[in-house]
PDB file of C-alpha atoms in Angstrom:
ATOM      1  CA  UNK K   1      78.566 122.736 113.771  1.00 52.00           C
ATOM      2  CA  UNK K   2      80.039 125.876 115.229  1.00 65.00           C
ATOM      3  CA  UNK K   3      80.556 128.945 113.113  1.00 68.00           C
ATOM      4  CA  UNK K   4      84.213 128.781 113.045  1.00 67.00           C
ATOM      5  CA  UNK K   5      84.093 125.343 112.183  1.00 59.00           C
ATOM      6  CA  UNK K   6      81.393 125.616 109.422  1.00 61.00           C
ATOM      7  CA  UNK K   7      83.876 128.706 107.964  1.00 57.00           C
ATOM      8  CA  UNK K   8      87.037 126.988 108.394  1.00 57.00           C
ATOM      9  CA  UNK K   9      85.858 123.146 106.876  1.00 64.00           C
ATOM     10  CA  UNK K  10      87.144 122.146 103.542  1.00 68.00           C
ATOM     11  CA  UNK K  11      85.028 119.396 102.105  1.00 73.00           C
ATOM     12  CA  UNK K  12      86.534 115.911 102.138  1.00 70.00           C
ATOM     13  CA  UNK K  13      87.184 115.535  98.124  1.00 73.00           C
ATOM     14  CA  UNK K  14      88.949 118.801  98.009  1.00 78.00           C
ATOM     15  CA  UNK K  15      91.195 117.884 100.982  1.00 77.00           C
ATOM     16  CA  UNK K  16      91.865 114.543  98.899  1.00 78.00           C
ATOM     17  CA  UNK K  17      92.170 116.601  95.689  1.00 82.00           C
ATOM     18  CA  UNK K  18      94.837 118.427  97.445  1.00 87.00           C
ATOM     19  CA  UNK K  19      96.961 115.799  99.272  1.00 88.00           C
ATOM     20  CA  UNK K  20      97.567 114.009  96.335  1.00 91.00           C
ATOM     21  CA  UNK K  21      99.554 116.642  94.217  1.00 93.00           C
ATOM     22  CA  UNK K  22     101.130 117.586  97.466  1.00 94.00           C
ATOM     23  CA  UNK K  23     102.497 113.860  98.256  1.00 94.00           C
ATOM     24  CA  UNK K  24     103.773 113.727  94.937  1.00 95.00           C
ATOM     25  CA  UNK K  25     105.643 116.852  95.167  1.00 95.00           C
ATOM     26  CA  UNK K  26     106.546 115.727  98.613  1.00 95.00           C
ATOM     27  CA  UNK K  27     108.210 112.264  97.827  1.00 96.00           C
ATOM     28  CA  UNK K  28     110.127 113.942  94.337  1.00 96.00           C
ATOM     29  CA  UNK K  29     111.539 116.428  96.804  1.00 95.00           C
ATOM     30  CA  UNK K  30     112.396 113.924  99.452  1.00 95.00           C
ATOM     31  CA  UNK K  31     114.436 111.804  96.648  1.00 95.00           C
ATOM     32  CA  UNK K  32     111.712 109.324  96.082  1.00 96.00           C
ATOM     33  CA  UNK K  33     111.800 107.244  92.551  1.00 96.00           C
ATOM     34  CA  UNK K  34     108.101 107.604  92.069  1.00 97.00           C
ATOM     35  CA  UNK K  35     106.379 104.963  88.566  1.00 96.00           C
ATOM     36  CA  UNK K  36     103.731 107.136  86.950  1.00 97.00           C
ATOM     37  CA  UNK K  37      99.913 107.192  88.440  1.00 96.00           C
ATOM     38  CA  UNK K  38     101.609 107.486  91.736  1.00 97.00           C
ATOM     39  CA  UNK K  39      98.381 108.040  94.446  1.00 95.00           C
ATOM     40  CA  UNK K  40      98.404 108.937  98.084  1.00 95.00           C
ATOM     41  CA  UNK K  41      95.362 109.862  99.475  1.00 92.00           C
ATOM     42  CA  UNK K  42      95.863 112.333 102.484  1.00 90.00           C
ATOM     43  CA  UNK K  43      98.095 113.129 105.143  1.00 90.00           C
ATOM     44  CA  UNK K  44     100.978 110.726 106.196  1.00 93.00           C
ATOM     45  CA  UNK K  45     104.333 110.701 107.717  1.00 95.00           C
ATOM     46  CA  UNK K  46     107.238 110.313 105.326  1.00 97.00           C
ATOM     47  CA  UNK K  47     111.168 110.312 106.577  1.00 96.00           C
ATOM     48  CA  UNK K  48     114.320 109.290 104.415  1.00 97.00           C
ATOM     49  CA  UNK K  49     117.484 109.823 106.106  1.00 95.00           C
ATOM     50  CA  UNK K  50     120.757 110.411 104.537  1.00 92.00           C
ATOM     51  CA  UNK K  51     121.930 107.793 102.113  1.00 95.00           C
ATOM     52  CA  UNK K  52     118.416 106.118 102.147  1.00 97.00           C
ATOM     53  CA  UNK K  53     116.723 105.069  99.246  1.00 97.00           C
ATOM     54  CA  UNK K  54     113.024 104.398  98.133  1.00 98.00           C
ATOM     55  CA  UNK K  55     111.618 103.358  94.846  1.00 98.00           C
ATOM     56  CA  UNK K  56     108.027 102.914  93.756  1.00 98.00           C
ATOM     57  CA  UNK K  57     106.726 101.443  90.611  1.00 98.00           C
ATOM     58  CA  UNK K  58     103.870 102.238  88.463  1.00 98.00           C
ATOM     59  CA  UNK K  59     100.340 102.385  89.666  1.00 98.00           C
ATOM     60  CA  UNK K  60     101.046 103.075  93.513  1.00 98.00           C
ATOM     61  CA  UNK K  61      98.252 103.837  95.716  1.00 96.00           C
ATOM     62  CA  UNK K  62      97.959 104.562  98.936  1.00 95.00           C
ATOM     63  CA  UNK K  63      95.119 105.627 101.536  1.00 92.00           C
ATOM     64  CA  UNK K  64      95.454 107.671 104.598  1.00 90.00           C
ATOM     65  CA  UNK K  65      92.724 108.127 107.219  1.00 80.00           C
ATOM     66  CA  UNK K  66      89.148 109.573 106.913  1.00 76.00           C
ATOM     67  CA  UNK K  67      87.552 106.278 106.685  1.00 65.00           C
ATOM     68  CA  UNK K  68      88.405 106.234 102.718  1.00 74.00           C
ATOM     69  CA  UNK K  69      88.910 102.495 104.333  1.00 75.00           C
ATOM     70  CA  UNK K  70      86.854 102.296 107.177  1.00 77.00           C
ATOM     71  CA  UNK K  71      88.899  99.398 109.230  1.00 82.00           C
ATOM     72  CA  UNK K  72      91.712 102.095 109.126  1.00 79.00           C
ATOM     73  CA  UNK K  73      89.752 105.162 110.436  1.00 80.00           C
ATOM     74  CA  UNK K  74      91.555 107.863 110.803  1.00 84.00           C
ATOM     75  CA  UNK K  75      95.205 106.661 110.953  1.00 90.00           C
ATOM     76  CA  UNK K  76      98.083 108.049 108.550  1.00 91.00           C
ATOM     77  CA  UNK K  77     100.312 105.927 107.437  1.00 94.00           C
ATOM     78  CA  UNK K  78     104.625 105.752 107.744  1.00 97.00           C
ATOM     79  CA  UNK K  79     107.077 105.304 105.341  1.00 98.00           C
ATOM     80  CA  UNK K  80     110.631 105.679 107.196  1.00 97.00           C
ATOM     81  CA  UNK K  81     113.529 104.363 105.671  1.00 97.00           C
ATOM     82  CA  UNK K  82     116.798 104.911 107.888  1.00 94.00           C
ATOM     83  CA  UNK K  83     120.205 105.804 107.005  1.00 93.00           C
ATOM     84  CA  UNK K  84     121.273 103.119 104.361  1.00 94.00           C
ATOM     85  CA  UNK K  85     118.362 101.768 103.888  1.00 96.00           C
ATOM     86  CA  UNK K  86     116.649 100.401 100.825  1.00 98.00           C
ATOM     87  CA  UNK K  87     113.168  99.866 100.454  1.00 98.00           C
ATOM     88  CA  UNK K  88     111.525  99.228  96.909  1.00 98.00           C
ATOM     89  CA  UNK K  89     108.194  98.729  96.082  1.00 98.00           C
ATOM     90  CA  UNK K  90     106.754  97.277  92.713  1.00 98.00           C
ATOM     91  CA  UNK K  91     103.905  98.060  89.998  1.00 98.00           C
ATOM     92  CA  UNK K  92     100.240  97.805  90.992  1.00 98.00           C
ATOM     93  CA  UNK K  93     100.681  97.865  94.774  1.00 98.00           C
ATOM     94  CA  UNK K  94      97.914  99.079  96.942  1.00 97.00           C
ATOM     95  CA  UNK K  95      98.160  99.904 100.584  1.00 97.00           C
ATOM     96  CA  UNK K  96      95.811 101.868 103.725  1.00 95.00           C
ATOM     97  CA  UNK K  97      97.499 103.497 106.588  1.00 95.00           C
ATOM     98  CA  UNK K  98     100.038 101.097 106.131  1.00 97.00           C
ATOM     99  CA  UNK K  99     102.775 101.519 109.020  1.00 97.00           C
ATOM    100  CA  UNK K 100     106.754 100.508 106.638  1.00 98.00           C
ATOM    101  CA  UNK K 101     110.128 100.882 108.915  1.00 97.00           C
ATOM    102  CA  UNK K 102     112.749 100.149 106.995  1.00 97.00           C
ATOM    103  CA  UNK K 103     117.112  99.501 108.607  1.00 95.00           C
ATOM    104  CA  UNK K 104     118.157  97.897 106.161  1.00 96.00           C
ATOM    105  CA  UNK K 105     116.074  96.048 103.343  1.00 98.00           C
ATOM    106  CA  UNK K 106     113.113  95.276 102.503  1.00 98.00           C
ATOM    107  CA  UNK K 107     111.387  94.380  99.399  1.00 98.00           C
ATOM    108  CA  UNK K 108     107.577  94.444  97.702  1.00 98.00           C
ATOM    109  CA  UNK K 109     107.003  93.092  94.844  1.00 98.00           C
ATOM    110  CA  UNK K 110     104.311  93.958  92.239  1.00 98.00           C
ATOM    111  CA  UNK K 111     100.573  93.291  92.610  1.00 98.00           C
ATOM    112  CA  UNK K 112     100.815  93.487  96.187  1.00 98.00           C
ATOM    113  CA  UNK K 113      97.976  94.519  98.017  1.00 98.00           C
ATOM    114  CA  UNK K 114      98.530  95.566 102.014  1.00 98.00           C
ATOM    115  CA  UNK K 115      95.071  96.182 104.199  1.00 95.00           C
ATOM    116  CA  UNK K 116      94.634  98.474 106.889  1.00 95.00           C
ATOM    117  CA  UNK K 117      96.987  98.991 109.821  1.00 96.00           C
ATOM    118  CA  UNK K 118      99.306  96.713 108.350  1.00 98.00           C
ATOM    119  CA  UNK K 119     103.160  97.356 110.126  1.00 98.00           C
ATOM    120  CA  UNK K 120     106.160  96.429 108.347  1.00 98.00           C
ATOM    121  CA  UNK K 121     109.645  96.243 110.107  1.00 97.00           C
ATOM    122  CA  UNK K 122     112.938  95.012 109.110  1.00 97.00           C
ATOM    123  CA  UNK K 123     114.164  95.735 112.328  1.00 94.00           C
ATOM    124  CA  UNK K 124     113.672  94.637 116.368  1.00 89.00           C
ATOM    125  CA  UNK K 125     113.604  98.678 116.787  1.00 85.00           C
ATOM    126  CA  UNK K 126     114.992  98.274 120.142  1.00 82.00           C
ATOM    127  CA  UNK K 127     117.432  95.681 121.626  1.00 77.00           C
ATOM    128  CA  UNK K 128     116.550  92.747 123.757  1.00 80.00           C
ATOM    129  CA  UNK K 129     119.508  93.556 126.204  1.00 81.00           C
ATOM    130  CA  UNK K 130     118.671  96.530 128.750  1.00 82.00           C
ATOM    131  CA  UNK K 131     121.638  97.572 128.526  1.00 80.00           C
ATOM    132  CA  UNK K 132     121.921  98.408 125.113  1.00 77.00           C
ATOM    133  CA  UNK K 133     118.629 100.590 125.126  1.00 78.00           C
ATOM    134  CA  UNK K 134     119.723 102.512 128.158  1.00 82.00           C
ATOM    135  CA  UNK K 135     122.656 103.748 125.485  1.00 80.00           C
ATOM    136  CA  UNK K 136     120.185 103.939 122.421  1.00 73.00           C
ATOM    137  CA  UNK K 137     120.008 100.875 120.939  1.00 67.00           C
ATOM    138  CA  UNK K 138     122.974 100.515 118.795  1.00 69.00           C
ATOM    139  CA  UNK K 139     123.064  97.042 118.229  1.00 71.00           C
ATOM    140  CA  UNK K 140     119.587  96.473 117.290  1.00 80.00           C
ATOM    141  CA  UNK K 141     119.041  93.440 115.182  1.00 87.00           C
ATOM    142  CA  UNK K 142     117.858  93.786 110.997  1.00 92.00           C
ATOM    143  CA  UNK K 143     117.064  91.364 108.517  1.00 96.00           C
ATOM    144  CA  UNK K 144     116.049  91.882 105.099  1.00 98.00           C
ATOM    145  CA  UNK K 145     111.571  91.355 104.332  1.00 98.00           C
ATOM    146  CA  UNK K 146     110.747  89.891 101.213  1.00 98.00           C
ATOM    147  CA  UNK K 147     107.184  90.354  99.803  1.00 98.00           C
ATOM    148  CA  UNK K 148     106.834  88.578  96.714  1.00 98.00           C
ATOM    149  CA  UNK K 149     104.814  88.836  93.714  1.00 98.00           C
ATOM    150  CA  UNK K 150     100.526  89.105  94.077  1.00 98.00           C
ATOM    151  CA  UNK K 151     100.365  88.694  97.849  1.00 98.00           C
ATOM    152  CA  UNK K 152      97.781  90.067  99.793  1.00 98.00           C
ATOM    153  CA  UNK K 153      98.114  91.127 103.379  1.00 98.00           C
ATOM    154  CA  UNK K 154      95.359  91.179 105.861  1.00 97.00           C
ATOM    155  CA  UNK K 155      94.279  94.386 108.278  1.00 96.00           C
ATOM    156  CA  UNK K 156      96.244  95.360 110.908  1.00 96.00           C
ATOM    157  CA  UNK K 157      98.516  92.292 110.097  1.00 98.00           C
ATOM    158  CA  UNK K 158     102.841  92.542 111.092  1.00 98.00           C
ATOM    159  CA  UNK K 159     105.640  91.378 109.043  1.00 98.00           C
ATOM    160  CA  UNK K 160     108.752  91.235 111.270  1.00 98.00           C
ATOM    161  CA  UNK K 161     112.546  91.253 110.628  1.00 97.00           C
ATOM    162  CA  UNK K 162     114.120  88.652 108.225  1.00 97.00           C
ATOM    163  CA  UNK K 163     110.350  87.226 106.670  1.00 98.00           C
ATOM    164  CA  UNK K 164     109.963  86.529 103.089  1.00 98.00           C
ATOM    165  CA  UNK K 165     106.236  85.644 102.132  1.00 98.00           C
ATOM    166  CA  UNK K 166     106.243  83.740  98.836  1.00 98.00           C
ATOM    167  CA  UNK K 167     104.068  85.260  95.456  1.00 98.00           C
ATOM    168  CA  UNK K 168     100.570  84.445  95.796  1.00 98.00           C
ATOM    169  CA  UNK K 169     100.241  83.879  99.184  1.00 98.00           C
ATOM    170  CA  UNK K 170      97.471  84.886 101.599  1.00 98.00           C
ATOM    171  CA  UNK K 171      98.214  86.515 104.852  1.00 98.00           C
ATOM    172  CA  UNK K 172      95.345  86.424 107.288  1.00 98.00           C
ATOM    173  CA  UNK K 173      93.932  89.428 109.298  1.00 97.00           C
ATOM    174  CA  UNK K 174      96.150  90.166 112.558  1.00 97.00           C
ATOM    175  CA  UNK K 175      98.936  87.838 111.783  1.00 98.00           C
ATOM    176  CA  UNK K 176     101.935  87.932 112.594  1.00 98.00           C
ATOM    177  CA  UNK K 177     104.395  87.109 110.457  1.00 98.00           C
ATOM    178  CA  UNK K 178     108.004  85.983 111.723  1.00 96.00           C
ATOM    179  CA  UNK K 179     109.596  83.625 109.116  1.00 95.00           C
ATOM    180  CA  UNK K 180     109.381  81.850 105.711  1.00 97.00           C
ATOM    181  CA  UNK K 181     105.462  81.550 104.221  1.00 98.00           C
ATOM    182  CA  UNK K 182     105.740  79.383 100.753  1.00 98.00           C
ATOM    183  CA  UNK K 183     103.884  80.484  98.115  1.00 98.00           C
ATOM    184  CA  UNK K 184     100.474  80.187  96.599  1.00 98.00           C
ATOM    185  CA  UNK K 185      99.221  79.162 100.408  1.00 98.00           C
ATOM    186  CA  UNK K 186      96.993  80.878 103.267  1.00 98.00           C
ATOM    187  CA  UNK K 187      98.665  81.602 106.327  1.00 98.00           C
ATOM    188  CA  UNK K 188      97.363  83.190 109.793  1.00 98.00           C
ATOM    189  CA  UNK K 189      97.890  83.140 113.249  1.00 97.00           C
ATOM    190  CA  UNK K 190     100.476  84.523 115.865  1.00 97.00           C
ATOM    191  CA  UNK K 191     103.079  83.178 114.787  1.00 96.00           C
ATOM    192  CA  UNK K 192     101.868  83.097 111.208  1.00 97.00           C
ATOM    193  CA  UNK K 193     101.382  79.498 109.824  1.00 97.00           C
ATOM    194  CA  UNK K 194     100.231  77.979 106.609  1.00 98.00           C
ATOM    195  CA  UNK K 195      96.411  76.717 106.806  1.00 97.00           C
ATOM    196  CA  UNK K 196      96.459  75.452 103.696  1.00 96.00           C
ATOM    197  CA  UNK K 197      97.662  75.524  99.931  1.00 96.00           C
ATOM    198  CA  UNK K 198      96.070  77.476  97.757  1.00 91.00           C
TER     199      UNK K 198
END
């Protein structure tokens, strides 16, 4: 290590010991409803425009980067709620580098648990039609994403517009998920299909 480095380097559990007052100060002062033993390890990218609105329950934790969990490496993770937007999140949920874009709705219940490099999106983000994202994609479709009750995600996993994943259910790693998953089932694959019931 060079000098500067070696002067400059704050060890890794003070940098954690530091991010996570600073989140919590962060979302309070961005409007955030936070539940109590609210946890977010490390830098990450947080954005609430006007009129949006985020609640978290109890017992919230997230991880950010630094190989806290390896399969996400050194990723931050998103939470971006647009104008109007509602995005709640229940008790006990658990989450790493997990990417969340939020238009309009979308929902997670409690005892959820989201692995690494998960992205989800209520939203197409841009239009299908050329000509509406040459003019900034103003007519970009939403649908609301329901997470139910005690699901668990799989790494780097996406959960597109207008899904609702049923409580208990298992979502396997790199799906992608793109409609109705039942509950107490495993489902994987591109498009995201039950394997069998659980």
């Amino acid at each position: 290590m060079g000098l500067i480095h070696k002067l400059t380097f704050v060890p890794r559990f003070m940098r954690q010991a530091f991010y996570i007052h600073f989140n919590k100060v962060m979302f309070k002062s961005a409007g955030v409803s936070i539940g109590s033993n609210f946890i977010v390890k490390n830098r990450m990218y947080l954005k609430l425009y006007k009129n949006a609105v985020l609640t978290i329950g109890n017992k919230f934790t997230m991880s950010n980067g630094e190989a806290i969990n390896p399969i996400s490496r050194n990723v931050r993770g998103c939470i971006f709620v647009n104008e109007g937007g509602i995005l709640t999140i229940g008790n006990n949920v658990g989450m790493s580098s997990t990417t969340i874009w939020c238009d309009e709705k979308i929902s997670i219940g409690d005892n959820v648990r989201i692995g690494a490099l998960v992205t989800i999106l209520d939203t197409d983000c841009h239009s299908l039609k050329y000509e509406d994202r040459m003019n900034g994609d103003k007519k970009t479709k939403t649908r609301p994403v329901v997470i139910e009750e005690g699901v668990l995600i799989g790494a780097q996993s996406i959960v597109l517009k207008g899904s609702h994943i049923g409580a208990h259910s298992v979502i396997g790693a790199g799906s992608v998920v793109c409609g109705n998953i039942p509950s107490d089932c495993i489902a994987a694959g591109n498009p995201c299909k039950v394997i069998r019931k659980l």
